[in-house]
Every structure is written in C-alpha cells, then in structure tokens.
Amino acid sequence: MLDFRSDTVTLPTDAMRRAMAEAEVGDDVYGEDPTVNRLQEMAAELTGQEAALFVPTGTMGNLASILAHCQRGDELLVGDQAHIFHYEAGGMAALGGVQPRLLPNLPDGRLDLEGAARAVRPDDAHHPRSRLLALENTHNRCGGSVLAPDYMLAAAEFAQEHGLKLHLDGARIFNAAVALGIAVSDLTRMADSVTFCLSKGLAAPAGSLICGSREFIAKAHRARKQLGGGMRQAGILAAAGIVALAEMVERLADDHARARRLAHGLAEIPGLAVETTEPPTNMVYFRLVDPGRSEAFQAACRQAGVLFGAAGGGRYRMVTHYGVEVEHIDGALRLIRQSTDEIM
Ligand code: TLP
C-alpha cells in the first residue's frame, strides 16, 4: 500500500528504536524521568520559551493549554478551519466549558486581525469572557499553509492589546520553519503557549510538547494530570522524540519537494482538480471534477493500492512523509491515473 493518508503513519527509525531500548527512565509524574526532562529542555530552547511539558498527543497538548489559560465560560477565538475546532472531539467544550468563537480562516490559514478585534467581547455580565486566541501553523485544512513570523508578531501584539493570550497549535511547526528556512523560535517565541508534535513528519511513535512560561507550564502540568496524561516511565517515548528533533527536521524539505512533484503530477490527470500545484509544505489537496464519481474513485484507488484521506465536501488530502520516496510518488500517480480512467 502507498499510504498518503497522513504523516502520522510514519514508523520510527532504527535510531529511534535503539534510543528507546537504551533510554534512562524514571517516574515522570514526580518529574524524575531524565530523558523526558532532557526532551522538555530541548523543546523549550527550540521554541524560545521558558519551559515545556511532554504530553501523549497534540490533542491533549491543545486541550491542556486551553484548560491552563481559560476558566469555564471563557471564549476562545479560533479559525473556522482549525484542527482544534474540527478534529478534537469538542474537548474544549466538553471538558473545559470553553466556548469557541469562530472567525473565518483566510485561504492561507491566517485570521483577519481587524475582524478578530470586532469579535472581542466588552466586559459585560451578558457575555462570555474573551480569553484566548488560537492559531495553527502549518495550517492543516488550509492546505498545509505557513504563517510567517511577521504575522505571528502582529497576532501576538493584537492579543496583548486586547487582553487575550495567544496559543499556537504548531503540530507541524517544524514543517513551517523548514519551508521558510528559519528557526522554529522565530515562529513561536511570541506566543503564550505552543504545542508541537513529534509523531507526524518527525516520525516518532508518539508524543507532543507544550511550551510556554514556567508559570503556564505549571498549570498545564495540573491539566495533564486531570486528563490522565501523566505517563510515568515516558522516557521510552521521549528518547524517540529526542532523535526526532536531532535527526528528522532537515529532511522535511524532501517531503515538501515530493508534495510539489505529487501536485504537479495530479494536475496532469484529467478529471482531477488540484487546489495548488505549489503546495507550501507536505500536503496536497484536490477534488474530482465530477464529484458524483467520488465513491468509485476512492474505491478504485484503494483497490489499486493508494490510500489518501477525505477532508469533507469532496476534498481529498495526500500527505508526503518519511518513507515516501520519489518512486512512490511516481508509482502513486500512475495508479491514480489508471483508477481515474477506469471510473470515467
Ligand atoms: N491531525 C491528524 C488528524 O487528526 C486530522 C492528521 O492526520 O492531520 N493539530 C493539528 C494541526 C493536527 O493536524 C493534528 C493531527 C493535531 C493537532 C492532533 O494531534 P494528535 O493526533 O497527536 O492528537
């Protein structure tokens, strides 16, 4: 199977497995796992934040951050295409009593800050309290788009001016930094909190980091415990994460180049409409010109051995990642072309 459903399907490298086998561990709920502590120090330094906390998933990272920033009845300003809004099972509402206030995402993943200013509530007992602004970089549903440092700075200034905190869902922040050729901290140090994932393009088996001030991380630590995310000898996982940060960042540029090759190839297949032939990072979104053939198309591709994701509304997503080589891109293109011919 050629699996383009997500970069979450990546398997750990041999170096990760060796590091996991040899990891020095302790009870992380007591703060005594030396490998987790080392990973957290690395994460804080890379993001330009004071401290960091290892959590099992990006979803828990975002939720623990929201719980640490917000009280029940608070409002979170968030894009209408955000992962936090679409794909995290309503955790902020279910577990935090936090209400999302949706702002339209621009096609490149930004939020219009003037529009956001109009959405900030006045201090009035009728209203929820506007507390937090959340951004996403890279932006998954906006085509893997990249928010640039000047926008991040403007958003941070905006948040400060309006008494909001700024949270960044940076699940794929390393893809953004590699695409821009800059340090991750240039995209993260201005946020009040950042989550990033080790388990996507960086290929670690599991794990994400929350980064922020020491005071914020202390609150997030309590939230992690409430959510059942205290993992004891988690250094086994953190060891793979350290390898991911040390060895797997630069190669993301290959994933981006392969995504462009894939997008160019898909654009040449009659019956398919690619959203852009120059995808900014590792995601390629496309549609069928005839949406009536959707089911047949997906079934034919699966039968031929190519897997990809459906993003709703007739959109498909293919994600390039560690383990997908140029020949796999070309093979997938051949099989998708055959499948499209078959169903037309
Ligand atoms: N995204 C997954 C699916 O949930 C859609 C994927 O395949 O892309 N933030 C962003 C921007 C994400 O894309 C994801 C995962 C998460 C957070 C959540 O991370 P996990 O899966 O570790 O909870």
Coordinates of C-alpha atoms and ligand atoms in Angstrom, one line a residue:
M1 CA 0.0 0.0 0.0
L2 CA 1.1 3.5 -0.8
D3 CA -0.1 5.4 2.3
F4 CA -0.7 9.1 1.9
R5 CA -3.4 9.4 4.5
S6 CA -1.3 11.4 6.9
D7 CA 2.3 11.9 8.1
T8 CA 1.0 10.3 11.4
V9 CA 1.5 6.9 9.7
T10 CA 5.3 7.2 9.8
L11 CA 7.2 4.4 11.5
P12 CA 10.0 5.1 14.0
T13 CA 13.6 4.9 12.6
D14 CA 16.2 2.3 13.7
A15 CA 18.0 5.1 15.6
M16 CA 14.7 5.8 17.5
R17 CA 14.2 2.1 18.4
R18 CA 17.8 1.9 19.7
A19 CA 17.4 5.1 21.7
M20 CA 14.1 3.7 23.1
A21 CA 15.7 0.5 24.2
E22 CA 18.6 2.2 25.9
A23 CA 16.6 5.1 27.4
E24 CA 17.3 6.1 31.0
V25 CA 13.9 6.4 32.7
G26 CA 12.2 7.4 35.9
D27 CA 8.8 8.4 37.2
D28 CA 7.8 11.4 35.1
V29 CA 4.8 12.2 37.3
Y30 CA 7.4 13.0 40.0
G31 CA 9.5 14.9 37.4
E32 CA 12.1 12.2 37.7
D33 CA 12.5 10.9 34.2
P34 CA 15.8 12.2 32.9
T35 CA 15.0 11.5 29.3
V36 CA 11.7 13.3 29.4
N37 CA 13.4 16.2 31.2
R38 CA 16.0 16.4 28.5
L39 CA 13.4 16.4 25.8
Q40 CA 11.5 19.1 27.6
E41 CA 14.6 21.3 27.9
M42 CA 15.3 20.8 24.1
A43 CA 11.7 21.8 23.3
A44 CA 11.8 24.9 25.4
E45 CA 15.0 26.0 23.9
L46 CA 13.9 25.3 20.3
T47 CA 10.7 27.3 20.7
G48 CA 12.2 30.2 22.7
Q49 CA 10.0 29.5 25.7
E50 CA 11.0 29.1 29.4
A51 CA 9.7 25.6 29.9
A52 CA 8.0 22.6 28.2
L53 CA 5.8 19.6 29.1
F54 CA 5.7 16.2 27.4
V55 CA 2.1 15.0 26.6
P56 CA 0.9 11.9 24.7
T57 CA -0.8 13.7 21.8
G58 CA -1.3 17.0 20.1
T59 CA -4.9 16.9 21.0
M60 CA -4.0 16.7 24.7
G61 CA -1.4 19.4 24.2
N62 CA -4.0 21.8 22.8
L63 CA -6.7 20.9 25.4
A64 CA -4.3 21.1 28.4
S65 CA -3.2 24.5 27.1
I66 CA -6.8 25.7 26.8
L67 CA -7.6 24.4 30.3
A68 CA -4.5 26.2 31.6
H69 CA -5.4 29.5 30.0
C70 CA -9.2 29.5 30.4
Q71 CA -12.0 29.2 33.1
R72 CA -15.4 27.8 32.4
G73 CA -17.5 30.3 30.5
D74 CA -14.5 31.8 28.7
E75 CA -14.4 32.2 24.9
L76 CA -11.7 31.0 22.5
L77 CA -11.3 32.9 19.2
V78 CA -10.3 30.3 16.6
G79 CA -10.4 29.8 12.9
D80 CA -13.4 28.0 11.3
Q81 CA -10.9 25.6 9.7
A82 CA -8.9 24.9 12.8
H83 CA -8.0 21.4 13.9
I84 CA -8.9 22.4 17.5
F85 CA -12.4 23.1 16.2
H86 CA -12.9 20.2 13.8
Y87 CA -11.0 17.3 15.0
E88 CA -10.5 17.3 18.7
A89 CA -13.9 15.9 19.7
G90 CA -15.2 19.2 21.1
G91 CA -12.8 18.7 24.1
M92 CA -12.7 22.4 25.0
A93 CA -16.5 22.5 25.4
A94 CA -16.9 19.0 26.8
L95 CA -14.1 19.2 29.4
G96 CA -13.3 22.9 29.8
G97 CA -16.6 24.6 29.4
V98 CA -14.9 26.9 26.9
Q99 CA -16.9 28.3 24.0
P100 CA -15.3 28.6 20.6
R101 CA -15.9 31.8 18.7
L102 CA -15.3 31.1 15.0
L103 CA -13.6 33.5 12.8
P104 CA -13.3 32.8 9.0
N105 CA -9.8 31.4 8.1
L106 CA -8.3 33.2 5.1
P107 CA -7.2 30.7 2.5
D108 CA -3.6 30.9 3.7
G109 CA -4.6 30.0 7.3
R110 CA -4.4 33.5 8.8
L111 CA -7.2 35.2 10.6
D112 CA -8.1 38.8 9.7
L113 CA -7.0 40.6 12.9
E114 CA -9.4 43.5 12.3
G115 CA -12.2 41.0 12.2
A116 CA -10.9 39.4 15.3
A117 CA -10.8 42.8 17.1
R118 CA -14.6 43.1 16.4
A119 CA -15.2 39.7 17.9
V120 CA -13.5 40.5 21.2
R121 CA -16.3 40.9 23.8
P122 CA -16.7 44.0 26.0
D123 CA -16.6 43.4 29.8
D124 CA -20.3 42.8 30.4
A125 CA -22.0 40.1 32.5
H126 CA -24.1 39.1 29.5
H127 CA -21.1 37.9 27.5
P128 CA -18.6 35.1 27.8
R129 CA -15.1 36.4 28.6
S130 CA -12.8 36.6 25.5
R131 CA -9.7 34.9 26.8
L132 CA -7.6 33.2 24.2
L133 CA -6.8 33.4 20.5
A134 CA -5.6 30.2 18.8
L135 CA -3.6 29.9 15.5
E136 CA -2.4 26.9 13.6
N137 CA 1.0 26.6 11.8
T138 CA 1.2 24.9 9.4
H139 CA -2.5 25.0 8.8
N140 CA -3.8 21.6 8.0
R141 CA -7.2 22.3 6.4
C142 CA -5.8 25.4 4.7
G143 CA -3.5 23.2 2.6
G144 CA -0.5 22.9 4.9
S145 CA -0.1 26.7 4.6
V146 CA 2.5 28.5 6.6
L147 CA 2.1 31.6 8.9
A148 CA 5.1 33.9 8.6
P149 CA 6.9 35.5 11.6
D150 CA 5.6 39.0 10.9
Y151 CA 2.0 37.7 11.1
M152 CA 2.8 35.8 14.3
L153 CA 4.2 39.0 15.7
A154 CA 1.1 41.0 14.6
A155 CA -1.2 38.4 16.2
A156 CA 0.8 38.5 19.4
E157 CA 0.6 42.3 19.6
F158 CA -3.1 42.1 18.8
A159 CA -3.7 39.5 21.6
Q160 CA -1.8 41.6 24.1
E161 CA -3.6 44.8 23.1
H162 CA -7.0 43.1 23.7
G163 CA -6.1 41.2 26.9
L164 CA -6.0 37.8 25.2
K165 CA -3.5 35.0 25.4
L166 CA -2.1 33.5 22.2
H167 CA -2.0 29.8 21.8
L168 CA -0.3 28.2 18.7
D169 CA -1.2 24.7 17.5
G170 CA 2.1 24.1 16.0
A171 CA 1.6 20.4 15.4
R172 CA 3.7 20.8 12.2
I173 CA 5.7 23.9 13.2
F174 CA 8.9 22.2 12.0
N175 CA 7.4 22.0 8.5
A176 CA 6.7 25.7 8.7
A177 CA 10.2 26.6 9.8
V178 CA 11.9 24.4 7.2
A179 CA 9.7 25.8 4.4
L180 CA 10.6 29.3 5.5
G181 CA 14.3 28.5 6.1
I182 CA 14.2 30.0 9.6
A183 CA 14.5 28.8 13.2
V184 CA 11.3 27.5 14.9
S185 CA 11.7 30.0 17.7
D186 CA 11.1 32.8 15.1
L187 CA 7.6 31.5 14.8
T188 CA 6.9 30.5 18.4
R189 CA 8.6 32.8 21.0
M190 CA 5.9 35.5 20.7
A191 CA 3.1 33.0 21.6
D192 CA 2.0 32.5 25.2
S193 CA 1.8 28.7 24.6
V194 CA 2.8 26.4 21.7
T195 CA 2.1 22.7 21.1
F196 CA 4.1 20.7 18.6
C197 CA 4.0 17.1 17.6
L198 CA 6.8 14.6 17.4
S199 CA 4.6 11.9 15.9
K200 CA 3.8 13.5 12.5
G201 CA 6.5 14.4 9.9
L202 CA 9.3 13.9 12.5
A203 CA 8.3 10.2 12.6
A204 CA 8.4 9.5 16.4
P205 CA 5.9 6.9 17.5
A206 CA 4.0 9.2 19.9
G207 CA 4.3 12.4 21.8
S208 CA 3.9 16.1 21.7
L209 CA 5.2 19.1 23.7
I210 CA 3.5 22.1 25.3
C211 CA 5.9 25.0 25.6
G212 CA 5.4 28.3 27.5
S213 CA 6.3 30.3 30.6
R214 CA 7.2 28.4 33.8
E215 CA 4.0 29.6 35.4
F216 CA 1.9 28.5 32.4
I217 CA 3.6 25.0 32.3
A218 CA 2.9 24.5 36.0
K219 CA -0.8 25.0 35.2
A220 CA -0.6 22.8 32.1
H221 CA 1.0 20.1 34.2
R222 CA -2.0 20.0 36.5
A223 CA -4.3 19.9 33.4
R224 CA -2.3 17.0 32.0
K225 CA -2.8 15.1 35.3
Q226 CA -6.6 15.8 35.2
L227 CA -6.7 14.5 31.6
G228 CA -4.9 11.3 32.6
G229 CA -1.8 12.2 30.7
G230 CA 0.8 11.5 33.4
M231 CA 2.8 8.7 31.8
R232 CA 5.4 7.5 34.4
Q233 CA 8.5 6.0 32.6
A234 CA 7.7 8.1 29.5
G235 CA 11.4 8.4 28.7
I236 CA 11.0 5.4 26.5
L237 CA 8.9 7.6 24.2
A238 CA 10.8 10.8 24.9
A239 CA 14.0 9.1 23.7
A240 CA 12.5 8.7 20.2
G241 CA 11.4 12.3 20.4
I242 CA 15.0 13.4 21.0
V243 CA 16.1 11.5 18.0
A244 CA 13.2 13.1 16.0
L245 CA 14.4 16.6 16.9
A246 CA 18.0 15.9 16.3
E247 CA 17.8 13.9 13.1
M248 CA 14.4 14.3 11.4
V249 CA 13.9 18.1 10.9
E250 CA 16.1 18.9 7.9
R251 CA 14.7 16.1 5.8
L252 CA 11.2 17.7 5.9
A253 CA 12.4 19.7 2.9
D254 CA 12.3 16.4 0.9
D255 CA 8.7 15.8 1.9
H256 CA 7.9 19.3 0.7
A257 CA 9.7 18.8 -2.7
R258 CA 7.8 15.4 -3.1
A259 CA 4.5 17.1 -2.3
R260 CA 5.2 19.6 -5.2
R261 CA 6.1 16.7 -7.5
L262 CA 2.8 15.0 -6.5
A263 CA 0.8 18.1 -7.0
H264 CA 2.3 18.7 -10.5
G265 CA 1.5 15.1 -11.4
L266 CA -2.1 15.2 -10.1
A267 CA -2.7 18.4 -12.1
E268 CA -1.9 16.5 -15.3
I269 CA -4.5 13.8 -14.6
P270 CA -7.8 14.5 -16.5
G271 CA -10.7 14.6 -14.1
L272 CA -8.8 15.9 -11.1
A273 CA -8.6 19.5 -9.9
V274 CA -5.6 20.2 -7.6
E275 CA -6.0 23.2 -5.3
T276 CA -2.5 24.4 -5.9
T277 CA 0.5 22.9 -7.9
E278 CA 2.8 24.7 -5.4
P279 CA 1.8 23.2 -2.0
P280 CA 3.7 25.2 0.7
T281 CA 4.6 22.1 2.8
N282 CA 3.7 18.4 2.8
M283 CA 0.0 18.4 2.0
V284 CA -1.7 18.2 -1.4
Y285 CA -5.5 18.8 -1.6
F286 CA -7.5 18.0 -4.7
R287 CA -11.1 17.3 -5.9
L288 CA -12.8 15.3 -8.6
V289 CA -14.1 17.5 -11.4
D290 CA -17.2 15.2 -11.3
P291 CA -18.0 14.9 -7.6
G292 CA -20.6 12.2 -8.4
R293 CA -17.8 9.7 -9.0
S294 CA -16.3 10.2 -5.5
E295 CA -17.1 6.8 -4.1
A296 CA -16.0 4.9 -7.2
F297 CA -12.8 6.9 -7.4
Q298 CA -11.7 6.3 -3.8
A299 CA -12.6 2.6 -4.0
A300 CA -10.6 2.2 -7.3
C301 CA -7.6 3.9 -5.8
R302 CA -7.7 1.8 -2.7
Q303 CA -8.1 -1.3 -4.8
A304 CA -5.0 -0.2 -6.8
G305 CA -3.1 0.2 -3.5
V306 CA -3.1 4.0 -3.0
L307 CA -4.6 5.4 0.3
F308 CA -5.5 9.0 0.9
G309 CA -7.8 11.0 3.1
A310 CA -11.2 12.6 2.5
A311 CA -11.4 16.1 4.1
G312 CA -15.2 16.5 3.6
G313 CA -17.0 18.4 0.9
G314 CA -15.4 16.4 -1.9
R315 CA -11.9 17.4 -0.9
Y316 CA -9.1 14.8 -0.8
R317 CA -5.8 15.1 1.0
M318 CA -2.5 13.4 0.3
V319 CA 0.4 13.9 2.7
T320 CA 4.0 13.2 2.0
H321 CA 6.2 11.9 4.8
Y322 CA 9.2 9.9 5.9
G323 CA 9.2 6.6 3.9
V324 CA 7.6 8.1 0.8
E325 CA 10.3 8.3 -1.9
V326 CA 10.2 9.9 -5.3
E327 CA 9.5 6.5 -6.9
H328 CA 6.4 6.1 -4.6
I329 CA 5.1 9.4 -5.8
D330 CA 5.5 8.4 -9.4
G331 CA 4.0 5.0 -8.7
A332 CA 1.0 6.5 -7.0
L333 CA 0.5 9.0 -9.8
R334 CA 0.4 6.1 -12.3
L335 CA -2.1 4.2 -10.2
I336 CA -4.3 7.2 -9.6
R337 CA -4.3 7.9 -13.3
Q338 CA -5.4 4.3 -14.1
S339 CA -8.1 4.5 -11.4
T340 CA -9.4 7.8 -12.8
D341 CA -9.5 6.4 -16.3
E342 CA -11.4 3.3 -15.0
I343 CA -14.2 5.2 -13.4
M344 CA -14.7 7.9 -16.0
Ligands
TLP1 N1 -4.1 15.8 12.7 C1 -4.4 14.5 12.1 C2 -6.0 14.3 12.1 O1 -6.5 14.5 13.3 C3 -6.7 15.1 11.1 C4 -3.9 14.5 10.7 O2 -3.9 13.4 10.1 O3 -3.5 15.5 10.1 N2 -3.2 19.9 15.4 C5 -3.1 19.6 14.1 C6 -2.9 20.8 13.1 C7 -3.2 18.3 13.5 O4 -3.1 18.2 12.2 C8 -3.3 17.3 14.4 C9 -3.5 15.8 13.9 C10 -3.4 17.5 15.8 C11 -3.3 18.8 16.2 C12 -3.6 16.4 16.8 O5 -2.6 15.6 17.0 P1 -2.7 14.2 17.7 O6 -3.2 13.3 16.6 O7 -1.4 13.8 18.2 O8 -3.7 14.3 18.8

